[in-house]
Amino acid sequence: MEVTTYSQRKSLPRSLQFQRMERIVKAMQHPTAGVPVREQKLFLTTIPNAFTGNDVSEWIMQKLNIKDSIEACHLASLLCYYGYFFHVTTNGAVQIKDDNELFRFQAPYFWVSTNWTTGNVEYAIYLLKRTLRNRQRHGLEEYEMHALNDLKMKLIHQWDFVTMQAEAQLRVLKDRKKTDKAIIDSQERAFWHVMRPSPDEASILEMDIRNDLYTYRPMKREELVRRRLEYLRQTLSNRVRTKSSQTHQSLCAFFELFSDYDPFLGHCSPSNPWLTSDTERWTLMQPLVDNPTQLRVRRWSFNCKELISDPTGVCEFMKFCKADFSTESLNFYLHVQEIRNCPLSQIKQKADYVYQEHLAPNAPQEVNINDTIRTKIIKQLDNPNRDIFIEAEKHIIELMKKNSYPRFIHSEHYRNLLQNATNPLPKKPGIFHFVKDNYFRLSSSSSDDEYDSDDDEIRKNDNTITNVSNNNIHNKSQPLAGTLVNTAAIATAVVAVNPGLRQSLDSDSKLASANHQTDIK
């Protein structure tokens, strides 16, 4: 037998699942917070480090927050099926119940994640060793007898070696205690039950998401070819041939239609909350509003999908349908949406209600669907899922597109909505909208904690500039709002504070006037 390394083990199929299961098993083996392990009596022998099925189910319910005992036993049975602990008997049972049957943890050396590469020689030695013992307790099953006969034919050239190894291991086993014999037999049987399962059981080492279709849905090559040909015929018959120019025009028309509703590409009313501090757009675009905007109401006229995907649009559409006495289709659509979003425990109840309300003969709000769709739904009512009404929903949406939706768009109700809808104007930004409110610090708000530098001269210059600018602002008849400072006042303050800069400006002006007189001459 050979064992793979850790780096090779990470690339094996289902390695992540094995790691999660082993994390639970390691928590079970914790000396204080794990499953209580103690000596247990089994007939006339004492089994050390054993636990019962009741112990492991209680631990799972307590530590993993599972409230159903049946689910806890199912999880424990899966861990036992994967060989992480085994039944201390010779029958190799993997079903765990809330009883006093004894189990022991499998040694990590024999865990399935180590990916043992067991050969035919080791398996033949194990089977032959069991045939040399008591048949009543260690007899082979039918599939094991067939496997032993096949191995005899394959290993005929080294069968003497197999027999010698089996007899030697049996002699060593006879010298052990009765308790050790029971533990070794159960551990060995559990290991080979995982490595070489019966033909009726799927091997956990070969189950992979890439092989599930071939494992559980076997299909002949003729069936695959027939389905492929049928698919290709449908694609050829339903192929839509359009020119590239028409496709480009359709795309351009689509983007022109929805450009006003893209806050980054088009206009965003009343103002873009990503660029300004105005958050009124979030209030206007809530799912349910009393007075929607004109852009929102106009969008309902694009297609039926835009109308029924907007909660406010659905409410207005329902008002129109009630006045038109045609609420059956819309109510059916809303009930189907509830089934898609409800808990799993309520799917059966809601599916029965939808059937009795809309699809049963003489239903209170019966909808118009064909018998083929109705028959498929009736067959699935015993075990419904979230998509039980998907074909009926598509059919009802097509009916609404042809009947109630055009009447709603051309109705007086929709025209009143569009006329009374709000059209919020964008707020005009300030001149320096990119300048923050605290861009310039005032002397009253400055403190030693706000500065990282310890240079006193820089602090004095900053305070002087701010004070001069404040004096110039107060001298104005209409001061600017907030903390924005006049640019001319700041320039005057800078010149007043820096005499060197003022002298350089005077010299530059004198030089410019001299050059101008020279040009005149």
XYZ file of C-alpha atoms in Angstrom:
521
model
C 0.000 0.000 0.000
C 1.132 3.523 -0.788
C -0.033 6.830 0.664
C 0.029 10.139 -1.201
C 1.694 13.244 0.179
C -0.189 16.333 1.382
C 0.586 18.340 -1.780
C -0.732 15.496 -3.961
C -3.763 15.072 -1.702
C -4.918 18.675 -2.219
C -5.372 18.120 -5.960
C -7.504 14.986 -5.545
C -11.268 15.066 -6.242
C -13.433 15.995 -3.236
C -10.425 16.948 -1.118
C -12.284 19.972 0.266
C -15.208 17.783 1.381
C -12.818 15.420 3.133
C -11.183 18.340 4.953
C -14.534 19.574 6.239
C -15.536 16.129 7.479
C -12.162 15.596 9.126
C -12.523 18.945 10.890
C -15.728 17.642 12.507
C -14.128 14.303 13.402
C -11.154 16.039 15.016
C -13.562 18.120 17.096
C -15.292 14.891 18.141
C -11.958 13.490 19.337
C -11.226 16.484 21.592
C -10.353 15.160 25.086
C -12.693 17.526 26.954
C -15.212 18.992 24.480
C -15.520 15.968 22.194
C -17.674 12.867 22.224
C -17.446 11.102 25.625
C -15.199 8.073 25.102
C -14.922 5.397 27.786
C -14.725 1.632 28.353
C -17.859 -0.180 27.246
C -19.077 -3.716 27.842
C -19.698 -5.943 24.822
C -20.958 -9.336 25.954
C -18.055 -10.770 28.003
C -15.405 -8.375 26.688
C -14.535 -4.759 27.535
C -13.993 -2.400 24.607
C -11.723 0.572 25.463
C -12.164 4.079 24.003
C -15.647 3.372 22.663
C -18.807 5.455 22.403
C -22.428 4.764 21.592
C -24.657 6.019 18.816
C -26.622 8.047 21.361
C -23.433 9.849 22.449
C -22.436 10.940 18.947
C -25.989 12.077 18.025
C -26.246 14.195 21.182
C -22.833 15.762 20.493
C -23.832 16.660 16.932
C -27.108 18.214 18.100
C -25.321 20.241 20.763
C -22.183 21.378 18.934
C -23.489 21.741 15.371
C -26.800 23.346 16.376
C -28.940 20.593 14.836
C -32.345 20.310 16.474
C -33.614 17.193 14.711
C -32.278 13.887 16.037
C -32.956 12.145 12.710
C -30.761 14.638 10.879
C -28.023 14.224 13.502
C -28.090 10.442 13.070
C -27.977 10.872 9.293
C -24.853 13.049 9.533
C -23.216 10.534 11.881
C -24.082 7.713 9.473
C -22.412 9.599 6.618
C -19.227 10.003 8.662
C -19.328 6.299 9.463
C -19.950 5.502 5.786
C -16.815 7.449 4.872
C -14.848 5.375 7.383
C -14.078 7.946 10.079
C -15.437 5.672 12.813
C -16.582 2.060 12.698
C -18.979 -0.338 14.382
C -17.313 -2.621 16.957
C -18.888 -5.788 15.558
C -18.144 -8.099 12.695
C -21.132 -7.161 10.521
C -19.671 -3.838 9.333
C -22.883 -1.830 9.785
C -22.711 1.905 9.012
C -26.207 2.980 10.102
C -26.134 4.907 13.392
C -29.201 5.144 15.607
C -30.006 6.521 19.046
C -29.099 3.281 20.794
C -26.234 1.732 22.762
C -24.353 0.165 19.830
C -20.593 0.636 20.259
C -18.345 2.555 17.866
C -14.678 3.526 17.759
C -12.797 6.246 15.892
C -10.754 5.090 12.928
C -7.051 5.883 13.099
C -6.086 8.920 10.945
C -3.596 6.672 9.176
C -6.547 4.877 7.523
C -8.641 7.948 6.676
C -9.987 8.147 3.156
C -8.219 11.462 2.507
C -4.851 9.678 2.555
C -5.947 8.053 -0.730
C -4.631 4.588 -0.115
C -3.622 2.788 -3.318
C -4.604 -0.743 -2.318
C -3.537 -3.552 -4.605
C -5.034 -6.913 -5.360
C -2.462 -8.734 -3.248
C -3.458 -7.008 0.006
C -7.153 -7.562 -0.683
C -6.555 -11.235 -1.491
C -4.630 -11.722 1.780
C -7.515 -10.138 3.723
C -10.170 -12.334 2.073
C -8.141 -15.516 2.374
C -7.448 -14.811 6.053
C -11.185 -14.619 6.720
C -11.801 -17.965 4.997
C -9.313 -19.599 7.392
C -11.300 -18.452 10.429
C -14.746 -19.268 11.789
C -17.214 -19.123 8.902
C -20.138 -18.212 11.126
C -18.477 -15.032 12.387
C -15.967 -14.221 9.635
C -17.550 -15.784 6.563
C -17.356 -14.003 3.220
C -20.336 -12.464 1.512
C -21.359 -13.402 -1.983
C -19.592 -10.560 -3.771
C -16.453 -11.220 -1.702
C -16.485 -14.882 -2.766
C -16.634 -13.807 -6.411
C -13.823 -11.332 -5.812
C -11.674 -14.030 -4.172
C -12.187 -16.406 -7.103
C -11.245 -13.676 -9.581
C -8.118 -12.836 -7.586
C -7.093 -16.514 -7.619
C -7.161 -16.464 -11.395
C -5.246 -13.186 -11.611
C -2.646 -14.002 -8.947
C -2.138 -17.685 -9.733
C 1.610 -17.136 -10.164
C 1.991 -15.760 -6.598
C -0.864 -17.457 -4.761
C 1.588 -19.352 -2.564
C 2.893 -16.020 -1.280
C -0.668 -14.844 -0.562
C -1.433 -18.022 1.381
C 1.774 -17.772 3.394
C 1.086 -14.140 4.356
C -2.509 -14.903 5.388
C -1.420 -17.814 7.619
C 1.354 -15.701 9.213
C -1.020 -12.831 10.018
C -3.521 -15.299 11.447
C -0.889 -16.800 13.765
C 0.036 -13.330 15.019
C -3.638 -12.512 15.598
C -4.183 -15.642 17.701
C -1.641 -14.443 20.271
C -3.620 -11.217 20.919
C -6.297 -10.647 23.524
C -9.960 -11.119 22.774
C -10.624 -7.380 22.999
C -7.809 -6.563 20.580
C -9.079 -9.189 18.155
C -12.569 -7.637 18.075
C -11.149 -4.131 17.529
C -8.720 -5.207 14.783
C -11.374 -7.206 12.956
C -13.839 -4.307 12.995
C -11.201 -1.776 11.968
C -9.980 -3.930 9.102
C -13.496 -4.651 7.888
C -14.395 -0.925 7.970
C -11.245 -0.075 5.983
C -11.935 -2.581 3.220
C -15.622 -1.620 3.148
C -14.470 1.839 2.039
C -11.686 0.667 -0.276
C -13.561 -2.236 -1.941
C -17.319 -1.726 -1.519
C -19.941 -4.080 -2.867
C -21.022 -3.685 -6.517
C -24.433 -2.402 -5.378
C -22.850 0.567 -3.581
C -21.138 3.552 -5.162
C -17.508 3.965 -4.215
C -16.888 7.197 -2.316
C -13.411 7.378 -3.850
C -14.798 7.630 -7.394
C -17.783 9.951 -6.796
C -16.976 13.292 -8.381
C -19.041 16.096 -9.843
C -17.474 15.448 -13.240
C -18.625 11.810 -13.179
C -22.087 12.211 -11.633
C -23.873 12.273 -14.971
C -22.274 9.017 -16.028
C -22.601 7.380 -12.611
C -26.259 8.065 -11.923
C -27.593 8.576 -15.455
C -26.057 5.919 -17.674
C -26.824 6.564 -21.319
C -25.958 4.578 -24.406
C -23.996 6.070 -27.246
C -26.960 5.776 -29.643
C -29.109 7.810 -27.248
C -26.458 10.523 -27.003
C -26.132 10.735 -30.784
C -29.903 10.855 -31.228
C -30.263 13.731 -28.725
C -27.411 15.613 -30.342
C -28.973 15.305 -33.791
C -32.351 16.448 -32.477
C -30.748 19.482 -30.887
C -28.946 20.402 -34.106
C -32.167 20.082 -36.132
C -33.971 22.417 -33.751
C -31.190 24.969 -33.944
C -31.304 24.903 -37.757
C -35.101 25.185 -37.928
C -35.369 27.923 -35.280
C -32.380 29.870 -36.469
C -33.100 33.587 -36.768
C -31.257 35.140 -39.699
C -30.747 38.885 -39.347
C -28.333 41.275 -40.942
C -25.550 42.748 -38.873
C -26.748 46.256 -39.731
C -30.177 45.486 -38.272
C -28.587 44.056 -35.164
C -26.478 47.192 -34.727
C -29.527 49.394 -35.158
C -31.414 47.395 -32.547
C -28.552 47.732 -30.087
C -28.290 51.471 -30.696
C -32.041 51.894 -30.231
C -31.914 49.898 -27.001
C -29.113 52.017 -25.543
C -30.776 55.241 -26.627
C -33.988 54.116 -24.960
C -32.365 53.280 -21.617
C -29.629 55.928 -21.613
C -31.718 58.288 -19.460
C -31.967 55.606 -16.770
C -28.232 55.021 -16.419
C -26.870 57.335 -13.686
C -23.340 57.136 -15.071
C -23.984 57.476 -18.796
C -27.071 59.680 -18.885
C -29.083 62.123 -16.816
C -29.678 61.254 -13.178
C -32.603 63.141 -11.670
C -32.816 65.084 -9.470
C -29.025 64.886 -8.979
C -26.392 62.192 -9.030
C -25.833 60.921 -5.455
C -22.432 59.519 -6.449
C -21.153 62.999 -7.349
C -23.110 65.236 -4.995
C -24.277 65.083 -1.409
C -27.944 65.082 -2.450
C -29.628 61.784 -1.536
C -33.131 62.588 -2.748
C -32.775 60.045 -5.562
C -32.774 57.164 -3.069
C -36.090 58.394 -1.659
C -37.705 58.741 -5.093
C -36.467 55.326 -6.306
C -37.741 53.251 -3.393
C -39.690 50.093 -4.350
C -43.044 51.539 -3.230
C -43.761 55.249 -3.545
C -47.009 57.213 -3.607
C -46.051 59.546 -6.447
C -43.480 58.084 -8.893
C -41.375 60.218 -11.220
C -42.090 60.708 -14.916
C -39.034 58.710 -15.953
C -40.204 55.800 -13.851
C -43.769 55.880 -15.213
C -42.521 56.254 -18.792
C -40.338 53.184 -18.356
C -43.420 51.028 -17.758
C -44.460 51.598 -21.366
C -41.295 50.003 -22.778
C -42.411 46.419 -22.228
C -44.421 44.277 -19.838
C -41.301 43.034 -18.049
C -40.409 46.565 -16.919
C -43.906 47.006 -15.501
C -44.183 43.771 -13.509
C -40.603 44.021 -12.199
C -41.360 47.358 -10.489
C -43.396 47.003 -7.225
C -44.984 50.429 -7.734
C -45.868 49.494 -11.306
C -47.451 46.241 -10.105
C -49.625 48.194 -7.631
C -50.838 50.580 -10.344
C -51.372 47.701 -12.750
C -53.433 45.890 -10.096
C -55.640 48.969 -9.634
C -56.329 49.026 -13.364
C -57.012 45.270 -13.483
C -59.505 45.556 -10.616
C -61.360 48.275 -12.476
C -61.221 46.132 -15.635
C -62.260 42.918 -13.778
C -59.191 41.027 -15.044
C -57.031 40.355 -11.972
C -56.724 36.564 -12.443
C -53.533 36.591 -14.504
C -51.741 39.159 -12.341
C -52.717 37.389 -9.100
C -51.439 34.107 -10.503
C -48.114 35.742 -11.412
C -47.751 37.244 -7.906
C -48.552 33.913 -6.222
C -45.889 32.164 -8.329
C -43.336 34.777 -7.232
C -44.230 34.053 -3.594
C -43.474 30.358 -4.142
C -40.038 31.217 -5.520
C -39.151 33.284 -2.452
C -40.839 31.301 0.349
C -39.113 28.763 2.672
C -38.906 25.152 1.572
C -41.355 24.062 4.249
C -44.112 26.233 2.720
C -43.727 25.257 -0.950
C -46.169 22.332 -0.694
C -48.845 24.449 0.996
C -48.530 27.389 -1.399
C -48.458 25.148 -4.480
C -51.717 23.490 -3.420
C -53.267 26.897 -2.812
C -52.244 28.194 -6.261
C -53.649 25.100 -7.912
C -56.974 25.286 -6.075
C -57.221 29.043 -6.649
C -56.217 29.289 -10.322
C -55.845 25.893 -12.057
C -58.407 23.491 -10.606
C -61.729 22.997 -12.432
C -64.204 25.763 -11.497
C -61.481 27.629 -9.569
C -62.397 31.080 -8.151
C -59.756 32.819 -10.321
C -59.135 30.301 -13.070
C -56.517 31.242 -15.656
C -56.370 30.189 -19.270
C -53.706 27.491 -19.810
C -53.666 24.412 -22.027
C -54.183 20.844 -20.840
C -50.556 19.837 -21.422
C -49.221 22.340 -18.887
C -52.039 21.526 -16.452
C -51.252 17.800 -16.583
C -47.546 18.376 -15.874
C -48.402 20.519 -12.845
C -50.810 17.913 -11.448
C -48.109 15.215 -11.646
C -45.697 17.379 -9.633
C -48.131 18.441 -6.884
C -47.155 15.498 -4.652
C -43.527 16.653 -4.536
C -43.469 20.267 -5.797
C -40.442 22.497 -6.255
C -39.996 26.210 -6.850
C -40.289 25.874 -10.648
C -43.488 23.845 -10.720
C -45.437 26.687 -12.394
C -42.670 28.013 -14.655
C -44.351 26.973 -17.938
C -47.711 28.290 -16.798
C -46.072 31.550 -15.724
C -44.525 32.056 -19.181
C -47.881 31.370 -20.805
C -49.703 33.842 -18.535
C -47.094 36.563 -19.129
C -47.589 36.187 -22.889
C -51.341 36.544 -22.392
C -50.847 39.704 -20.331
C -48.589 41.153 -23.029
C -51.364 40.724 -25.592
C -54.429 41.638 -23.517
C -54.265 43.537 -20.245
C -50.885 45.256 -20.682
C -51.746 47.154 -23.941
C -55.064 48.216 -22.446
C -53.255 49.555 -19.381
C -50.756 51.569 -21.466
C -53.556 53.156 -23.541
C -55.883 53.692 -20.592
C -56.881 56.921 -18.922
C -55.377 55.644 -15.676
C -51.876 55.467 -17.156
C -52.230 58.901 -18.790
C -53.212 60.399 -15.449
C -50.201 58.754 -13.803
C -47.893 60.179 -16.431
C -49.463 63.624 -16.169
C -49.416 63.797 -12.360
C -45.958 62.259 -11.976
C -43.267 64.418 -10.442
C -40.374 65.734 -12.436
C -37.757 66.823 -9.870
C -35.332 69.424 -11.127
C -31.624 68.906 -10.527
C -30.077 71.035 -7.856
C -27.677 73.598 -9.240
C -24.194 72.982 -7.830
C -22.122 75.808 -6.419
C -19.279 77.547 -8.199
C -16.648 75.576 -6.282
C -18.655 72.371 -5.810
C -15.467 70.339 -5.794
C -14.118 72.234 -2.738
C -14.962 70.694 0.615
C -16.497 72.761 3.375
C -13.410 72.561 5.557
C -10.967 73.191 2.727
C -9.643 76.361 4.432
C -9.077 76.255 8.179
C -10.211 79.164 10.261
C -8.195 80.418 13.191
C -11.002 79.522 15.590
C -11.057 75.874 14.489
C -7.284 75.365 14.303
C -5.500 73.651 17.149
C -2.189 72.038 17.814
C -3.712 68.570 17.382
C -4.725 69.278 13.776
C -1.190 69.755 12.544
C 1.440 67.113 12.149
C 4.352 69.502 11.722
C 6.132 71.187 14.633
C 7.404 74.181 12.647
C 6.178 77.327 14.463
C 6.944 79.654 11.541
C 4.665 77.747 9.194
C 1.862 77.877 11.770
C 2.218 81.653 12.178
C 2.115 82.230 8.405
C -0.994 80.041 8.021
C -2.803 81.849 10.857
C -1.834 85.258 9.450
C -3.158 84.360 5.981
C -6.426 83.173 7.460
C -6.900 86.259 9.646
C -6.239 88.655 6.758
C -8.628 86.794 4.499
C -11.311 86.857 7.196
C -10.936 90.650 7.577
C -11.308 91.126 3.827
C -14.392 88.938 3.788
C -16.068 90.892 6.583
C -15.386 94.182 4.755
C -17.445 93.015 1.776
C -21.083 94.081 1.601
C -22.203 90.531 0.601
C -19.867 87.903 2.040
C -19.708 84.465 0.496
C -21.622 81.639 2.194
C -19.838 78.995 4.262
C -16.089 79.010 4.587
C -15.177 79.798 0.968
C -12.631 82.634 0.758
C -12.289 85.207 -1.981
C -9.335 84.420 -4.200
C -8.251 88.064 -4.477
C -8.264 88.435 -0.679
C -6.018 85.387 -0.340
C -3.587 86.752 -2.928
C -3.455 90.116 -1.099
C -2.850 88.318 2.186
C -0.016 86.291 0.702
C 1.674 89.423 -0.642
C 1.223 91.243 2.684
C 2.766 88.391 4.641
C 5.725 87.731 2.307
C 7.651 91.029 1.750
C 10.138 89.244 -0.472
C 7.356 88.243 -2.825
C 6.059 91.845 -2.862
C 9.504 93.234 -3.754
C 9.811 90.742 -6.600
C 6.438 91.805 -7.943
C 7.440 95.503 -7.790
C 10.684 94.834 -9.657
C 8.826 92.800 -12.303
C 6.343 95.648 -12.841
C 9.175 98.214 -13.202
C 10.952 95.994 -15.720
C 7.747 95.534 -17.727
C 7.125 99.325 -17.865
C 10.738 99.954 -19.032
C 10.367 97.393 -21.819
C 7.100 99.003 -22.848
C 8.731 102.486 -23.117
C 11.552 100.990 -25.199
C 9.033 99.475 -27.619
C 7.308 102.849 -27.961
C 10.594 104.598 -28.802
